[in-house]
């Protein structure tokens, strides 16, 4: 499948004075794409680069677009989480630690980022600098395809705050103004103490894992060097296929709170 594309070649060709208006224009297109299915878009530029200033500029523009999260300041809205993602031999030897998986060559099952947080960031971006020629495909699964396969009782159970993400019990599913949201990372719960989770909760998680393994309902594409994937982290799950342990695949991941993306259907 080909992902929704926004052509941002002008961003890398523009003069310094032209960039702010172009960033604003691309950011608005990204917002529109992330507010409706499939809740992700790819911005294509002319050449790969390790300069992530444009990606951060787009993310901060989105984060400062109304409506904002209640009680947030300009400083908090501009706070960025930036991670360089490439194979790290030390991380590869510690794959039992959830945060290390992204810095290995191993496949990543469908998940949402920051699922351990009571309020995960809405916006996540992946800027591809060097892709792997034969592996590392991106996989995506919007929330509607998940909900349509869950029974009503399973949705009810997954919406309870009984799942031990990090040090607190949180729901997998919840709603904001009647609009469904999701948080989930199997590896985090796999490493947690699940003894207090009732049997119906474990059964609902098992059913969710079954759904997340159905390749026929996933979107799959190869994010190429020079492309940046933007996604609504509460509305679409993401993962990747594996690739060679000798790969020089390199990308930058950006996470930021963006209250304007809560205005989704």
PDB file of C-alpha atoms in Angstrom:
ATOM      1  CA  UNK A   1       0.000   0.000   0.000  1.00  0.00           C
ATOM      2  CA  UNK A   2       1.124   3.544  -0.715  1.00  0.00           C
ATOM      3  CA  UNK A   3       0.763   5.878   2.286  1.00  0.00           C
ATOM      4  CA  UNK A   4      -0.913   9.305   2.047  1.00  0.00           C
ATOM      5  CA  UNK A   5       1.784  11.644   0.702  1.00  0.00           C
ATOM      6  CA  UNK A   6       2.386  15.356   1.276  1.00  0.00           C
ATOM      7  CA  UNK A   7       4.977  16.797  -1.083  1.00  0.00           C
ATOM      8  CA  UNK A   8       7.312  19.079   0.825  1.00  0.00           C
ATOM      9  CA  UNK A   9      10.159  19.492  -1.663  1.00  0.00           C
ATOM     10  CA  UNK A  10       9.919  23.265  -1.359  1.00  0.00           C
ATOM     11  CA  UNK A  11      10.965  23.023   2.291  1.00  0.00           C
ATOM     12  CA  UNK A  12      14.491  21.959   1.353  1.00  0.00           C
ATOM     13  CA  UNK A  13      14.761  24.415  -1.545  1.00  0.00           C
ATOM     14  CA  UNK A  14      13.353  27.489   0.156  1.00  0.00           C
ATOM     15  CA  UNK A  15      15.265  30.515   1.311  1.00  0.00           C
ATOM     16  CA  UNK A  16      15.414  31.218   5.037  1.00  0.00           C
ATOM     17  CA  UNK A  17      12.704  33.842   4.717  1.00  0.00           C
ATOM     18  CA  UNK A  18      10.318  31.475   2.931  1.00  0.00           C
ATOM     19  CA  UNK A  19      10.595  28.583   5.382  1.00  0.00           C
ATOM     20  CA  UNK A  20       8.170  29.766   8.136  1.00  0.00           C
ATOM     21  CA  UNK A  21       5.235  30.076   5.730  1.00  0.00           C
ATOM     22  CA  UNK A  22       6.053  26.737   4.081  1.00  0.00           C
ATOM     23  CA  UNK A  23       6.353  24.985   7.452  1.00  0.00           C
ATOM     24  CA  UNK A  24       2.961  26.431   8.451  1.00  0.00           C
ATOM     25  CA  UNK A  25       1.420  25.181   5.212  1.00  0.00           C
ATOM     26  CA  UNK A  26       2.836  21.654   5.527  1.00  0.00           C
ATOM     27  CA  UNK A  27       1.911  21.512   9.228  1.00  0.00           C
ATOM     28  CA  UNK A  28      -1.708  22.320   8.391  1.00  0.00           C
ATOM     29  CA  UNK A  29      -1.801  19.530   5.803  1.00  0.00           C
ATOM     30  CA  UNK A  30      -0.355  17.117   8.358  1.00  0.00           C
ATOM     31  CA  UNK A  31      -2.970  18.117  10.947  1.00  0.00           C
ATOM     32  CA  UNK A  32      -5.768  17.485   8.460  1.00  0.00           C
ATOM     33  CA  UNK A  33      -4.322  14.077   7.624  1.00  0.00           C
ATOM     34  CA  UNK A  34      -3.889  13.051  11.262  1.00  0.00           C
ATOM     35  CA  UNK A  35      -7.425  14.026  12.224  1.00  0.00           C
ATOM     36  CA  UNK A  36      -9.048  11.431   9.979  1.00  0.00           C
ATOM     37  CA  UNK A  37      -8.353   7.829   8.924  1.00  0.00           C
ATOM     38  CA  UNK A  38      -5.802   6.417   8.440  1.00  0.00           C
ATOM     39  CA  UNK A  39      -4.338   9.024  10.897  1.00  0.00           C
ATOM     40  CA  UNK A  40      -0.870   9.126   9.333  1.00  0.00           C
ATOM     41  CA  UNK A  41       0.847  10.898   6.442  1.00  0.00           C
ATOM     42  CA  UNK A  42       4.295  10.869   4.858  1.00  0.00           C
ATOM     43  CA  UNK A  43       6.005  14.151   3.999  1.00  0.00           C
ATOM     44  CA  UNK A  44       8.356  13.668   1.065  1.00  0.00           C
ATOM     45  CA  UNK A  45      11.334  15.998   0.577  1.00  0.00           C
ATOM     46  CA  UNK A  46      14.065  16.106  -2.057  1.00  0.00           C
ATOM     47  CA  UNK A  47      16.995  14.550  -0.202  1.00  0.00           C
ATOM     48  CA  UNK A  48      17.740  12.644   3.027  1.00  0.00           C
ATOM     49  CA  UNK A  49      19.423  14.629   5.772  1.00  0.00           C
ATOM     50  CA  UNK A  50      20.417  14.339   9.424  1.00  0.00           C
ATOM     51  CA  UNK A  51      19.262  17.919   9.896  1.00  0.00           C
ATOM     52  CA  UNK A  52      15.977  17.444  11.752  1.00  0.00           C
ATOM     53  CA  UNK A  53      15.216  21.135  12.226  1.00  0.00           C
ATOM     54  CA  UNK A  54      12.394  21.123   9.653  1.00  0.00           C
ATOM     55  CA  UNK A  55      10.742  18.074  11.243  1.00  0.00           C
ATOM     56  CA  UNK A  56      10.926  19.723  14.655  1.00  0.00           C
ATOM     57  CA  UNK A  57       9.603  22.959  13.169  1.00  0.00           C
ATOM     58  CA  UNK A  58       6.586  21.169  11.717  1.00  0.00           C
ATOM     59  CA  UNK A  59       5.976  19.304  15.002  1.00  0.00           C
ATOM     60  CA  UNK A  60       6.155  22.482  17.086  1.00  0.00           C
ATOM     61  CA  UNK A  61       3.861  24.313  14.679  1.00  0.00           C
ATOM     62  CA  UNK A  62       1.313  21.507  15.067  1.00  0.00           C
ATOM     63  CA  UNK A  63       1.753  21.512  18.858  1.00  0.00           C
ATOM     64  CA  UNK A  64       1.015  25.249  18.985  1.00  0.00           C
ATOM     65  CA  UNK A  65      -2.082  25.007  16.796  1.00  0.00           C
ATOM     66  CA  UNK A  66      -5.408  25.490  18.583  1.00  0.00           C
ATOM     67  CA  UNK A  67      -7.031  23.879  20.461  1.00  0.00           C
ATOM     68  CA  UNK A  68      -4.293  23.379  23.051  1.00  0.00           C
ATOM     69  CA  UNK A  69      -4.302  20.916  25.920  1.00  0.00           C
ATOM     70  CA  UNK A  70      -5.837  22.538  28.998  1.00  0.00           C
ATOM     71  CA  UNK A  71      -3.328  24.179  31.296  1.00  0.00           C
ATOM     72  CA  UNK A  72      -0.365  23.963  28.922  1.00  0.00           C
ATOM     73  CA  UNK A  73       2.189  26.730  28.568  1.00  0.00           C
ATOM     74  CA  UNK A  74       4.151  27.780  25.483  1.00  0.00           C
ATOM     75  CA  UNK A  75       7.206  26.151  27.061  1.00  0.00           C
ATOM     76  CA  UNK A  76       5.454  22.811  27.596  1.00  0.00           C
ATOM     77  CA  UNK A  77       3.943  22.847  24.107  1.00  0.00           C
ATOM     78  CA  UNK A  78       7.396  23.242  22.591  1.00  0.00           C
ATOM     79  CA  UNK A  79       9.003  20.449  24.628  1.00  0.00           C
ATOM     80  CA  UNK A  80      10.361  17.822  22.243  1.00  0.00           C
ATOM     81  CA  UNK A  81      11.425  14.228  22.820  1.00  0.00           C
ATOM     82  CA  UNK A  82      14.079  13.477  20.161  1.00  0.00           C
ATOM     83  CA  UNK A  83      15.705  10.053  19.698  1.00  0.00           C
ATOM     84  CA  UNK A  84      18.283   8.844  17.179  1.00  0.00           C
ATOM     85  CA  UNK A  85      17.136   5.382  16.117  1.00  0.00           C
ATOM     86  CA  UNK A  86      19.734   3.007  14.711  1.00  0.00           C
ATOM     87  CA  UNK A  87      21.202  -0.354  15.674  1.00  0.00           C
ATOM     88  CA  UNK A  88      22.985  -0.076  18.990  1.00  0.00           C
ATOM     89  CA  UNK A  89      24.918  -3.255  19.929  1.00  0.00           C
ATOM     90  CA  UNK A  90      24.407  -2.579  23.642  1.00  0.00           C
ATOM     91  CA  UNK A  91      20.643  -2.224  23.154  1.00  0.00           C
ATOM     92  CA  UNK A  92      20.568  -5.361  21.021  1.00  0.00           C
ATOM     93  CA  UNK A  93      21.928  -7.334  23.973  1.00  0.00           C
ATOM     94  CA  UNK A  94      19.147  -5.999  26.236  1.00  0.00           C
ATOM     95  CA  UNK A  95      16.028  -6.571  24.158  1.00  0.00           C
ATOM     96  CA  UNK A  96      14.151  -7.640  27.259  1.00  0.00           C
ATOM     97  CA  UNK A  97      13.964  -3.933  28.091  1.00  0.00           C
ATOM     98  CA  UNK A  98      11.092  -2.454  26.083  1.00  0.00           C
ATOM     99  CA  UNK A  99      12.794   0.862  25.348  1.00  0.00           C
ATOM    100  CA  UNK A 100      15.689  -0.925  23.652  1.00  0.00           C
ATOM    101  CA  UNK A 101      13.677  -2.709  20.954  1.00  0.00           C
ATOM    102  CA  UNK A 102      13.679   0.235  18.538  1.00  0.00           C
ATOM    103  CA  UNK A 103      17.478   0.316  18.533  1.00  0.00           C
ATOM    104  CA  UNK A 104      17.812  -3.286  17.360  1.00  0.00           C
ATOM    105  CA  UNK A 105      17.154  -4.919  13.998  1.00  0.00           C
ATOM    106  CA  UNK A 106      14.267  -6.954  15.421  1.00  0.00           C
ATOM    107  CA  UNK A 107      10.670  -6.647  14.186  1.00  0.00           C
ATOM    108  CA  UNK A 108       8.483  -4.346  16.269  1.00  0.00           C
ATOM    109  CA  UNK A 109       4.916  -5.489  16.852  1.00  0.00           C
ATOM    110  CA  UNK A 110       2.133  -2.963  16.472  1.00  0.00           C
ATOM    111  CA  UNK A 111       2.147  -0.554  19.405  1.00  0.00           C
ATOM    112  CA  UNK A 112       1.643   3.035  20.481  1.00  0.00           C
ATOM    113  CA  UNK A 113       4.490   5.151  21.820  1.00  0.00           C
ATOM    114  CA  UNK A 114       4.692   6.231  25.480  1.00  0.00           C
ATOM    115  CA  UNK A 115       1.961   3.764  26.436  1.00  0.00           C
ATOM    116  CA  UNK A 116       3.266   3.836  30.009  1.00  0.00           C
ATOM    117  CA  UNK A 117       2.229   7.482  30.385  1.00  0.00           C
ATOM    118  CA  UNK A 118      -1.152   8.478  31.748  1.00  0.00           C
ATOM    119  CA  UNK A 119      -1.255  10.968  28.861  1.00  0.00           C
ATOM    120  CA  UNK A 120       0.845   9.758  25.903  1.00  0.00           C
ATOM    121  CA  UNK A 121       1.985  12.283  23.300  1.00  0.00           C
ATOM    122  CA  UNK A 122      -0.472  12.680  20.441  1.00  0.00           C
ATOM    123  CA  UNK A 123       2.100  13.388  17.735  1.00  0.00           C
ATOM    124  CA  UNK A 124       4.985  11.119  16.721  1.00  0.00           C
ATOM    125  CA  UNK A 125       7.230  11.651  13.682  1.00  0.00           C
ATOM    126  CA  UNK A 126       9.901   9.438  12.121  1.00  0.00           C
ATOM    127  CA  UNK A 127      12.418  11.140   9.823  1.00  0.00           C
ATOM    128  CA  UNK A 128      14.164   8.540   7.672  1.00  0.00           C
ATOM    129  CA  UNK A 129      17.805   9.341   6.925  1.00  0.00           C
ATOM    130  CA  UNK A 130      18.929   5.926   5.650  1.00  0.00           C
ATOM    131  CA  UNK A 131      16.437   3.152   4.968  1.00  0.00           C
ATOM    132  CA  UNK A 132      17.293  -0.529   4.734  1.00  0.00           C
ATOM    133  CA  UNK A 133      17.187  -1.815   1.160  1.00  0.00           C
ATOM    134  CA  UNK A 134      15.375  -5.085   1.917  1.00  0.00           C
ATOM    135  CA  UNK A 135      13.732  -4.761   5.352  1.00  0.00           C
ATOM    136  CA  UNK A 136      12.403  -2.384   7.964  1.00  0.00           C
ATOM    137  CA  UNK A 137       8.980  -1.899   6.338  1.00  0.00           C
ATOM    138  CA  UNK A 138       6.515   0.234   8.276  1.00  0.00           C
ATOM    139  CA  UNK A 139       3.221  -1.335   9.371  1.00  0.00           C
ATOM    140  CA  UNK A 140       0.183   0.686  10.484  1.00  0.00           C
ATOM    141  CA  UNK A 141      -3.237  -0.169  11.886  1.00  0.00           C
ATOM    142  CA  UNK A 142      -5.933   2.472  12.543  1.00  0.00           C
ATOM    143  CA  UNK A 143      -8.098   2.097  15.630  1.00  0.00           C
ATOM    144  CA  UNK A 144     -11.363   1.545  13.720  1.00  0.00           C
ATOM    145  CA  UNK A 145     -10.105  -1.726  12.253  1.00  0.00           C
ATOM    146  CA  UNK A 146      -9.280  -2.929  15.758  1.00  0.00           C
ATOM    147  CA  UNK A 147     -12.578  -1.890  17.337  1.00  0.00           C
ATOM    148  CA  UNK A 148     -14.595  -3.500  14.543  1.00  0.00           C
ATOM    149  CA  UNK A 149     -13.098  -6.883  15.483  1.00  0.00           C
ATOM    150  CA  UNK A 150     -13.568  -6.606  19.238  1.00  0.00           C
ATOM    151  CA  UNK A 151     -16.755  -7.690  20.972  1.00  0.00           C
ATOM    152  CA  UNK A 152     -18.637  -5.176  23.107  1.00  0.00           C
ATOM    153  CA  UNK A 153     -17.606  -6.948  26.325  1.00  0.00           C
ATOM    154  CA  UNK A 154     -13.944  -6.943  25.233  1.00  0.00           C
ATOM    155  CA  UNK A 155     -14.092  -3.187  24.594  1.00  0.00           C
ATOM    156  CA  UNK A 156     -15.661  -2.686  28.023  1.00  0.00           C
ATOM    157  CA  UNK A 157     -12.894  -4.649  29.751  1.00  0.00           C
ATOM    158  CA  UNK A 158     -10.080  -2.953  27.808  1.00  0.00           C
ATOM    159  CA  UNK A 159     -11.500   0.419  28.860  1.00  0.00           C
ATOM    160  CA  UNK A 160     -10.968  -0.375  32.559  1.00  0.00           C
ATOM    161  CA  UNK A 161      -7.927   0.969  34.438  1.00  0.00           C
ATOM    162  CA  UNK A 162      -6.628  -2.494  35.340  1.00  0.00           C
ATOM    163  CA  UNK A 163      -3.559  -2.892  33.137  1.00  0.00           C
ATOM    164  CA  UNK A 164      -0.118  -2.346  34.747  1.00  0.00           C
ATOM    165  CA  UNK A 165       1.616  -0.034  32.303  1.00  0.00           C
ATOM    166  CA  UNK A 166       4.799   1.016  34.124  1.00  0.00           C
ATOM    167  CA  UNK A 167       3.965   1.856  37.776  1.00  0.00           C
ATOM    168  CA  UNK A 168       0.298   2.635  37.279  1.00  0.00           C
ATOM    169  CA  UNK A 169      -2.807   0.826  36.135  1.00  0.00           C
ATOM    170  CA  UNK A 170      -4.258   2.356  32.981  1.00  0.00           C
ATOM    171  CA  UNK A 171      -6.867   1.452  30.346  1.00  0.00           C
ATOM    172  CA  UNK A 172      -5.951   0.223  26.877  1.00  0.00           C
ATOM    173  CA  UNK A 173      -8.986   1.958  25.369  1.00  0.00           C
ATOM    174  CA  UNK A 174     -10.589   5.221  26.425  1.00  0.00           C
ATOM    175  CA  UNK A 175     -12.596   8.057  24.910  1.00  0.00           C
ATOM    176  CA  UNK A 176     -12.272  11.811  24.724  1.00  0.00           C
ATOM    177  CA  UNK A 177     -15.633  13.467  24.040  1.00  0.00           C
ATOM    178  CA  UNK A 178     -16.887  10.117  22.786  1.00  0.00           C
ATOM    179  CA  UNK A 179     -13.960   9.661  20.377  1.00  0.00           C
ATOM    180  CA  UNK A 180     -12.026   6.394  20.955  1.00  0.00           C
ATOM    181  CA  UNK A 181      -8.307   6.347  21.802  1.00  0.00           C
ATOM    182  CA  UNK A 182      -5.831   3.507  22.276  1.00  0.00           C
ATOM    183  CA  UNK A 183      -2.579   2.833  24.115  1.00  0.00           C
ATOM    184  CA  UNK A 184      -0.848  -0.523  23.902  1.00  0.00           C
ATOM    185  CA  UNK A 185       2.547  -2.172  23.830  1.00  0.00           C
ATOM    186  CA  UNK A 186       2.498  -5.924  24.386  1.00  0.00           C
ATOM    187  CA  UNK A 187       6.155  -5.983  25.479  1.00  0.00           C
ATOM    188  CA  UNK A 188       5.467  -3.555  28.335  1.00  0.00           C
ATOM    189  CA  UNK A 189       2.732  -5.719  29.808  1.00  0.00           C
ATOM    190  CA  UNK A 190       4.753  -8.855  29.124  1.00  0.00           C
ATOM    191  CA  UNK A 191       7.405  -7.517  31.501  1.00  0.00           C
ATOM    192  CA  UNK A 192       4.863  -6.312  34.083  1.00  0.00           C
ATOM    193  CA  UNK A 193       3.286  -8.033  37.070  1.00  0.00           C
ATOM    194  CA  UNK A 194      -0.025  -9.215  35.649  1.00  0.00           C
ATOM    195  CA  UNK A 195      -1.138 -11.151  38.744  1.00  0.00           C
ATOM    196  CA  UNK A 196      -3.752  -8.559  39.689  1.00  0.00           C
ATOM    197  CA  UNK A 197      -5.301  -8.425  36.214  1.00  0.00           C
ATOM    198  CA  UNK A 198      -8.584 -10.401  36.234  1.00  0.00           C
ATOM    199  CA  UNK A 199      -9.020 -13.310  33.843  1.00  0.00           C
ATOM    200  CA  UNK A 200     -11.414 -11.339  31.650  1.00  0.00           C
ATOM    201  CA  UNK A 201      -8.727  -8.691  31.264  1.00  0.00           C
ATOM    202  CA  UNK A 202      -6.156 -11.292  30.207  1.00  0.00           C
ATOM    203  CA  UNK A 203      -8.612 -12.789  27.730  1.00  0.00           C
ATOM    204  CA  UNK A 204      -9.344  -9.369  26.241  1.00  0.00           C
ATOM    205  CA  UNK A 205      -5.607  -8.703  25.837  1.00  0.00           C
ATOM    206  CA  UNK A 206      -5.169 -12.090  24.175  1.00  0.00           C
ATOM    207  CA  UNK A 207      -7.940 -11.243  21.705  1.00  0.00           C
ATOM    208  CA  UNK A 208      -6.328  -7.841  21.034  1.00  0.00           C
ATOM    209  CA  UNK A 209      -2.999  -9.548  20.308  1.00  0.00           C
ATOM    210  CA  UNK A 210      -4.753 -11.860  17.853  1.00  0.00           C
ATOM    211  CA  UNK A 211      -6.169  -8.873  16.000  1.00  0.00           C
ATOM    212  CA  UNK A 212      -2.789  -7.136  15.941  1.00  0.00           C
ATOM    213  CA  UNK A 213      -1.266 -10.172  14.240  1.00  0.00           C
ATOM    214  CA  UNK A 214      -3.740 -10.132  11.308  1.00  0.00           C
ATOM    215  CA  UNK A 215      -1.520  -9.023   8.447  1.00  0.00           C
ATOM    216  CA  UNK A 216      -4.493  -8.696   6.084  1.00  0.00           C
ATOM    217  CA  UNK A 217      -5.831  -5.646   7.955  1.00  0.00           C
ATOM    218  CA  UNK A 218      -2.497  -3.809   8.238  1.00  0.00           C
ATOM    219  CA  UNK A 219      -1.131  -1.101   5.980  1.00  0.00           C
ATOM    220  CA  UNK A 220       2.472  -1.846   4.985  1.00  0.00           C
ATOM    221  CA  UNK A 221       4.930   0.349   3.098  1.00  0.00           C
ATOM    222  CA  UNK A 222       8.634   1.143   2.923  1.00  0.00           C
ATOM    223  CA  UNK A 223       9.547   4.542   4.383  1.00  0.00           C
ATOM    224  CA  UNK A 224      12.369   5.827   2.200  1.00  0.00           C
ATOM    225  CA  UNK A 225      15.307   8.105   2.916  1.00  0.00           C
ATOM    226  CA  UNK A 226      14.140  11.708   2.651  1.00  0.00           C
ATOM    227  CA  UNK A 227      10.627  10.880   3.881  1.00  0.00           C
ATOM    228  CA  UNK A 228       9.121  11.668   7.285  1.00  0.00           C
ATOM    229  CA  UNK A 229       6.176   9.755   8.737  1.00  0.00           C
ATOM    230  CA  UNK A 230       3.814  11.742  10.968  1.00  0.00           C
ATOM    231  CA  UNK A 231       1.193   9.820  12.952  1.00  0.00           C
ATOM    232  CA  UNK A 232      -1.571  10.362  15.478  1.00  0.00           C
ATOM    233  CA  UNK A 233      -0.249   8.186  18.287  1.00  0.00           C
ATOM    234  CA  UNK A 234      -3.637   7.739  19.974  1.00  0.00           C
ATOM    235  CA  UNK A 235      -5.506   6.733  16.820  1.00  0.00           C
ATOM    236  CA  UNK A 236      -3.175   4.476  14.833  1.00  0.00           C
ATOM    237  CA  UNK A 237      -0.760   1.768  15.950  1.00  0.00           C
ATOM    238  CA  UNK A 238       2.613   1.369  14.245  1.00  0.00           C
ATOM    239  CA  UNK A 239       5.382  -1.197  13.977  1.00  0.00           C
ATOM    240  CA  UNK A 240       8.011  -2.454  11.572  1.00  0.00           C
ATOM    241  CA  UNK A 241       9.429  -5.594  10.016  1.00  0.00           C
ATOM    242  CA  UNK A 242      12.942  -6.764  10.856  1.00  0.00           C
ATOM    243  CA  UNK A 243      16.108  -6.082   8.885  1.00  0.00           C
ATOM    244  CA  UNK A 244      19.736  -7.198   8.707  1.00  0.00           C
ATOM    245  CA  UNK A 245      21.865  -6.919  11.818  1.00  0.00           C
ATOM    246  CA  UNK A 246      24.557  -5.195   9.742  1.00  0.00           C
ATOM    247  CA  UNK A 247      22.174  -2.508   8.450  1.00  0.00           C
ATOM    248  CA  UNK A 248      23.086   1.174   8.756  1.00  0.00           C
ATOM    249  CA  UNK A 249      19.384   2.151   8.841  1.00  0.00           C
ATOM    250  CA  UNK A 250      19.031   5.540  10.566  1.00  0.00           C
ATOM    251  CA  UNK A 251      16.029   7.616  11.509  1.00  0.00           C
ATOM    252  CA  UNK A 252      15.081  10.284  14.045  1.00  0.00           C
ATOM    253  CA  UNK A 253      11.967   9.958  16.189  1.00  0.00           C
ATOM    254  CA  UNK A 254      10.164  13.008  17.537  1.00  0.00           C
ATOM    255  CA  UNK A 255       7.385  12.954  20.131  1.00  0.00           C
ATOM    256  CA  UNK A 256       5.406  15.992  21.231  1.00  0.00           C
ATOM    257  CA  UNK A 257       2.028  16.822  22.783  1.00  0.00           C
ATOM    258  CA  UNK A 258      -0.400  18.245  20.230  1.00  0.00           C
ATOM    259  CA  UNK A 259      -3.842  19.006  21.619  1.00  0.00           C
ATOM    260  CA  UNK A 260      -5.186  19.968  18.191  1.00  0.00           C
ATOM    261  CA  UNK A 261      -5.057  16.296  17.189  1.00  0.00           C
ATOM    262  CA  UNK A 262      -7.600  15.463  19.879  1.00  0.00           C
ATOM    263  CA  UNK A 263     -10.140  17.036  17.527  1.00  0.00           C
ATOM    264  CA  UNK A 264     -10.518  13.786  15.567  1.00  0.00           C
ATOM    265  CA  UNK A 265     -13.561  11.792  14.589  1.00  0.00           C
TER     266      UNK A 265
END
